[in-house]
Amino acid sequence: MAKLWGTRFSKGLDPSVLKFTSSIHFDKKLAIYDIDGSMAHAAMLGKKGIIPKKDAKRLVSGLKALRKGFQKGTVKLDESKHEDIHSAVTEMLAKKIGKVAKERLHTARSRNDQVGLDMKMYCKDKIDGLVDCVTYLQKSLLNFAGKNINVIIPAYTHLQHAQCILMSHQIIAYVEMLERDKERLLGCKKRTDEMPLGSCALRGTSLNIDREAVARALGFSRITQNSIDAISDRDFIMELLAALMIMGIHLSRFAEDMILWSTKEFSFVEIDDSLATGSSMMPNKKNPDVLELIRGLSGNIYANLSSVTVMMKGLPLSYNRDLQLDKVPLFSSVETLQEVLPLTAKLVKTLKVNKANIKKKIGEDEFLFATDIAEFLVKKGYSYRKAHDITGRIIKYCIKGNKKISDIPQKRLKSFSDVLNVKVIKGIVDPERSVASVKSKGGTNPTMVKSAIKRWRRKLGNA
Amino acid sequence: MAKLWGTRFSKGLDPSVLKFTSSIHFDKKLAIYDIDGSMAHAAMLGKKGIIPKKDAKRLVSGLKALRKGFQKGTVKLDESKHEDIHSAVTEMLAKKIGKVAKERLHTARSRNDQVGLDMKMYCKDKIDGLVDCVTYLQKSLLNFAGKNINVIIPAYTHLQHAQCILMSHQIIAYVEMLERDKERLLGCKKRTDEMPLGSCALRGTSLNIDREAVARALGFSRITQNSIDAISDRDFIMELLAALMIMGIHLSRFAEDMILWSTKEFSFVEIDDSLATGSSMMPNKKNPDVLELIRGLSGNIYANLSSVTVMMKGLPLSYNRDLQLDKVPLFSSVETLQEVLPLTAKLVKTLKVNKANIKKKIGEDEFLFATDIAEFLVKKGYSYRKAHDITGRIIKYCIKGNKKISDIPQKRLKSFSDVLNVKVIKGIVDPERSVASVKSKGGTNPTMVKSAIKRWRRKLGNA
Amino acid sequence: MAKLWGTRFSKGLDPSVLKFTSSIHFDKKLAIYDIDGSMAHAAMLGKKGIIPKKDAKRLVSGLKALRKGFQKGTVKLDESKHEDIHSAVTEMLAKKIGKVAKERLHTARSRNDQVGLDMKMYCKDKIDGLVDCVTYLQKSLLNFAGKNINVIIPAYTHLQHAQCILMSHQIIAYVEMLERDKERLLGCKKRTDEMPLGSCALRGTSLNIDREAVARALGFSRITQNSIDAISDRDFIMELLAALMIMGIHLSRFAEDMILWSTKEFSFVEIDDSLATGSSMMPNKKNPDVLELIRGLSGNIYANLSSVTVMMKGLPLSYNRDLQLDKVPLFSSVETLQEVLPLTAKLVKTLKVNKANIKKKIGEDEFLFATDIAEFLVKKGYSYRKAHDITGRIIKYCIKGNKKISDIPQKRLKSFSDVLNVKVIKGIVDPERSVASVKSKGGTNPTMVKSAIKRWRRKLGNA
Amino acid sequence: MAKLWGTRFSKGLDPSVLKFTSSIHFDKKLAIYDIDGSMAHAAMLGKKGIIPKKDAKRLVSGLKALRKGFQKGTVKLDESKHEDIHSAVTEMLAKKIGKVAKERLHTARSRNDQVGLDMKMYCKDKIDGLVDCVTYLQKSLLNFAGKNINVIIPAYTHLQHAQCILMSHQIIAYVEMLERDKERLLGCKKRTDEMPLGSCALRGTSLNIDREAVARALGFSRITQNSIDAISDRDFIMELLAALMIMGIHLSRFAEDMILWSTKEFSFVEIDDSLATGSSMMPNKKNPDVLELIRGLSGNIYANLSSVTVMMKGLPLSYNRDLQLDKVPLFSSVETLQEVLPLTAKLVKTLKVNKANIKKKIGEDEFLFATDIAEFLVKKGYSYRKAHDITGRIIKYCIKGNKKISDIPQKRLKSFSDVLNVKVIKGIVDPERSVASVKSKGGTNPTMVKSAIKRWRRKLGNA
């Protein structure tokens, strides 16, 4: 294994140290970015006359070929032969085009700024991919919401029955959350979009490089403004991991909702057989493993942020080798969500709604209309306090007598309030009417929910 | 203690439960926001005819008086008397203006959307304050950088001497980091700027409220679009805590740098006596406690994010009481940084630079110029590989012979490369020349660093 | 505010720094431990002739009086007057007995070893208290289990119905978890039981102190063996926080189970009205807030460990001021669990079991007996694979035809296996028989569960 | 890929779900434990007549052969063919011995208790290995301490010079820490030493198994006592991860100390060339990458605990698929420390101490003897307060006049205290005398430190 730095040392590196410090088994994922960055760098070096033009040309065309080889799979990286992806690219290039690779490519460049560049390119790229995955999931949720627009379920606070809502209204809550996730990703991308190359080891170089040209060639909006910051900064990784962590929390909540909804007890939805698993011992089982793993993976996604944050804590400037430990956690969160988001969409697409059961459930709990009664009373002139109180007494009466609200006799109703009677109560105790009565913007009224779906579809494009 | 909800229950609340669930000892910090939100709500209820106009008027003027009382300190909140800040405001208002407070104020509102509103107002407000604190610290750093523009120090990678840089260049790295911190705060503020009130318990209300009017009155740009999301969402808190966590990491790194710089061994800077502490046992000690606490507090700031994230994990929609636990961690991070940022600025302002010692230190380590030699060789036509190699051999020769580079005799120098000689080496081994030689943008060249200071001052305003 | 160290400084401490670095507002909780430690120290100093015997006597009796005053509440600590609890005790003592307090008490002692001592005394003490709280909760669970020994519920894996079990069997699972929690606490206590005083600032002292005597006086088993370790070590805090964190996770799982069991959908249990809360908007609500907060607090308890761990990361030896930040998180976890454990016990004690509803639920899901059928088949000579397969086909048949297992006609049953018939199935589809059939140790058989209760009661003592 | 549970399903599993839920790519590390557990299980099933004796025999001998094949490397596991290690073992066994493997092995066993067993066997085994690694590192530290017993360094608090100590004294502080780490590991092992098999899916089995026999065969001390706890419990993993986390913190502190000691500024030690790395850009660099990675890995080790803890939070009983996510973090921490511990030992063994430089450094800072002076004064009858004060004034005088303590003229000395004179001061300002003067147990006195080394060697065995 050829090293880029051995001369001043009187001994070779201990093999266990080489194994311990080498990063090739994970930073190989940066290969394409490393090649692209090297191409832009070599071209610039040639243009500025820092290396001979013909050498630059050779470097660039060699790198192009190497890139193609990587993409086609004809070039294979041998992990046992290289210390890191930067050395690997140089050495593989040298095999192709000769010693000019090792001699010239590393001019006015250090691995410190090079890895910063590769990581920023990776992040920008992956953010775009993740944003697409999120949009895809949002569309699946919207389709599900559209398809099941008439389904009325009990809404929960404290996991206790609260009021009637459209199932679609709850589903769209997740569309909102995911949109904020995307905004966070894009905010992070904006801050990541600064080209660090040319910061070199830490202070720049006395060679006459053109950093803006490299930035342009690689599609960056601007260059970093302080070389020490540029090679010490891992904000973009912590910020991305934090954004993904919040997304992981959202998905854990969605998973929890769906796990609950598919219990025997709730039975609101049924997961498709193709997405559920069984038990090696209990022949009856159909388990929502996919959802459980999505919920549980929020722990891992959270921990990836922890890992980088704790590593960064208290590090003096500028570059320290600890920074190498940013990669495994970052790749883990990115790849986990790249897998989880489409899988969640697939699950949503095939989710069956148990409409009959839901209808039955709603029918069994008239307390869901307690707020409807209270608001009816307010419209009749009661203060909310008084209305809440009257309704509370009705509920207590029903619990004690084990009665439904619609079973309260006319006379007893009147005793709670003059404006109440059997006909009024029958009118109120009706899920369709209940949801339709909502007037406030952002509420569960079917007209509003339908508009929300339309608005989202316009925003996100067709499914 | 009057409760807003007791009617349906057959027993009073156990006192230990009341103590356990009550939030008044921390959510009292939301008092002003709660009052402002209530004022806007009451005014709207009156305008829309949901409550009598005269009641609305009375509520609003009562709330105004209460607000004034709070600000002047003439109104004191008795924690033992209230369950939470929302009840407290209602009850204190009732004392002022009578039962209309309890009767009417809670119309078309739930504590679920009310606490969401209060927390968003708090966050928006505190973000503004924190941004100002950060700017103030940035200016202190810039002043320090400007004042010490001629100081050249060894830069470190791996905490080993690397190359000569301007001390100011390293200081400005922190200005860059802090700027990203501000951007993250402002991005978060943008996403926080959605008015949740009117989402009520979870699904909106059948009363004819005007949410946009409330939003306008309270300075929000827009209203939340989904009521279930609105009362379940704590993204804005997690995002703010994450942004503050990264800021905490930055400050821990700055503290570490300053702790190192003020050791006996580095002796680059000396903390003012007014900001250092001593030992009860060792009469010689002068300790950088402030910096150590700043470094250590990054742990607490990180943990506050953990606390909310773990609490959120796997919560089903919509509101769950767990959400109440968002406050203590949020307040802790906000208040810690409100204290730490100005204190750091104060420390920077009074920091003394030990110029003589630094000069001596630079003079003792000519290996700091190794990269200068290598780049000189590149300009003379060597490939970087070759140049690195030659310089590496010079270093090895010096280590072995315990020599300085400038002590290598002419003949020996020539043996490394024809282009080297004593005069050339003398030219290179010079800190001023070394930093001035840097050409790449964002580098440590004094001209560039001075421009950076100017650019920042233009951006941030005068100190 | 008198400081123990000011002489060498040319300026007084900046007030904002004093506020920032002072710890009195939280370390005041260590007052009693600090006094006891000081008493033992002073007595030893006198006995060894390091300070005059009469001074020692005066210190000890003054400290005793101070202790009494603290306990009776006649002595009040004025936070604005002291930097930390160590100075506070010295200064309050000086008020009582004159300058000998300030002159002599701090001989052969530093705040570095003193705070280590106080914290270890605190931890040992609180561990004992927490162990008692855990035992109390275990007993409440056992009483509940005993009282409801006949209740058979569906057990869940993946939150899906699995098999019939005794509710008590699941409840005792928590008794097992809590027992491990106690063992962890006691293991931690053993490691905490090392007396650090006499390590002084970091290297011990040239004064002829007797550390073992101090250890004996304070009830420690042994002294610490390395002075640098003694003042740098916070293992005992991290270990205690980790043990409490695992306990927090256990409680979060218990809370989740109870939250689920008290939903409308499960309706296995009902929380007593005195332990539940309502809604300010929805008159129908009865919410398990206590359980939700217990679940959510696991986040805070976890974060307290994070806080200390991140603070400790990468700290060089020996004492650093960062270590002061161990207190708030430690106190938070200890106090939270001191409150949560008895409250959980109270909740368990008043929990009502909805036996009729549970019975109905079990009756509705005969798939719960699928494993019983499979094991029946194994006893009849089938391999488990085959038995699982046959039962799986029965289940599929029932799902398709929307049938109960006990409704399958004789002929159809036979077609699955010769050994099956209507009578056999009726025998199997019986919850009492099902749980009684379990033979393996640690299983849900009522005889075993009763023994388990007895065994636990013997171990834990009477309730 | 054959599944153990497919019958009741009407569709096959979606391939993306299979990939997502399968664990073979990480749980393959449990192969040997799974085989051993299966062997004990099969033997017991045969002995109890639950499966035919000849089948049991065949299973056991087949498993033995498979085990051998695994160990020799002649059997290779094809990850693409299996869902998890449990299925893999069954299927590979079936290939060897025919269908009896699939038919019989899974009798009275579920993957829920099987994975619990495998994980406990893994943990017990790895704890033993880690304890050995820790002992090995302790011995290396002791050898280093013994070899450098005469080296006196400045000790630091707040990273400021405090007092003179033996370098060995500080090194032994780490031996103490590591010993506590071992105790925590062994405490965890004790709690892990409970055999869960036979808990089956969750409630045990109606088949007449003998759990104690399996426990004995596998070297467990006892069986788990509650089947639901047994399959839901991941305490042993959280506890192990917490113990490793604290160890990671210790190593991060050691790494930090060594990184500081090997800076140009401290120059106390020099890392062997075979364990250090260079720079691709700066020919002068020799970097302590190994130490930096050890420091940084504390973040990862911490995060592994986070990952499992967050995953566990709020999970209802009993088994949930989330639990599968315990493996990657556990394996990561175990393997990281298996690598880090010996590497740290290697680094310690080859560490060179720069004695001359250290001596020079000590000589330059006479303030290190301030406490010695103060304690001298106490022995002469001063109170510590007074002694501290006098010494503080001496220090202040020296700082102001830029003098060494030993340069203070006789007359000036007397003015601080009658008992001081030039000869006395010369006696005090002597590193050897200073460390030898320490009398308190656990202090830095060379005699004590030598005893400590002897005591540790007796305890740990020869190196």
Coordinates of C-alpha atoms in Angstrom, one line a residue, chain A residues 177 180-181 184 245-246 249-250 253, chain B residues 30 86 111-120 123 188 191-192 196 227-242 305 308-309 311-313 315 317-327 330:
Chain A
M177 CA -44.6 17.1 8.8
R180 CA -41.1 20.6 6.9
D181 CA -38.6 17.8 6.7
R184 CA -35.0 21.5 6.6
M245 CA -33.4 12.6 13.0
I246 CA -36.5 14.7 13.1
I249 CA -39.2 10.8 14.7
H250 CA -42.0 11.6 12.3
R253 CA -45.0 8.3 15.0
Chain B
L30 CA -44.7 31.8 29.0
H86 CA -53.0 29.0 31.0
R111 CA -54.9 24.2 26.0
N112 CA -53.5 22.0 23.2
D113 CA -53.5 24.8 20.7
Q114 CA -52.9 27.5 23.3
V115 CA -49.6 25.9 24.5
G116 CA -48.5 25.5 20.8
L117 CA -49.1 29.2 20.3
D118 CA -47.3 30.2 23.4
M119 CA -44.3 28.1 22.6
K120 CA -44.0 29.4 19.1
C123 CA -39.2 30.5 20.2
C188 CA -36.0 27.6 12.2
R191 CA -40.7 27.4 10.0
T192 CA -41.9 28.4 13.5
P196 CA -51.7 27.2 15.5
S227 CA -55.2 21.1 13.0
I228 CA -54.0 17.7 14.0
D229 CA -50.4 18.4 13.0
A230 CA -50.7 21.8 14.6
I231 CA -51.3 20.4 18.1
S232 CA -48.9 17.4 17.8
D233 CA -46.0 19.2 16.2
R234 CA -42.8 19.9 18.2
D235 CA -40.5 20.2 15.1
F236 CA -39.8 23.8 15.9
I237 CA -38.5 22.9 19.3
M238 CA -36.4 20.0 18.1
E239 CA -35.0 22.1 15.3
L240 CA -34.2 25.0 17.6
L241 CA -32.6 22.7 20.1
A242 CA -30.6 21.1 17.3
L305 CA -32.1 18.0 22.4
V308 CA -37.1 16.1 23.7
T309 CA -36.3 13.7 20.9
M311 CA -39.8 11.9 24.5
M312 CA -41.2 12.4 21.0
K313 CA -40.1 9.0 19.7
L315 CA -45.8 9.0 20.1
L317 CA -51.0 11.4 17.2
S318 CA -52.4 13.7 18.3
Y319 CA -51.6 15.5 21.6
N320 CA -50.1 13.4 24.4
R321 CA -49.2 14.7 27.8
D322 CA -45.6 13.7 27.2
L323 CA -45.3 16.8 25.1
Q324 CA -45.4 19.0 28.2
L325 CA -41.8 17.8 28.8
D326 CA -40.6 19.9 25.9
K327 CA -40.3 23.0 28.0
L330 CA -35.9 24.2 25.7

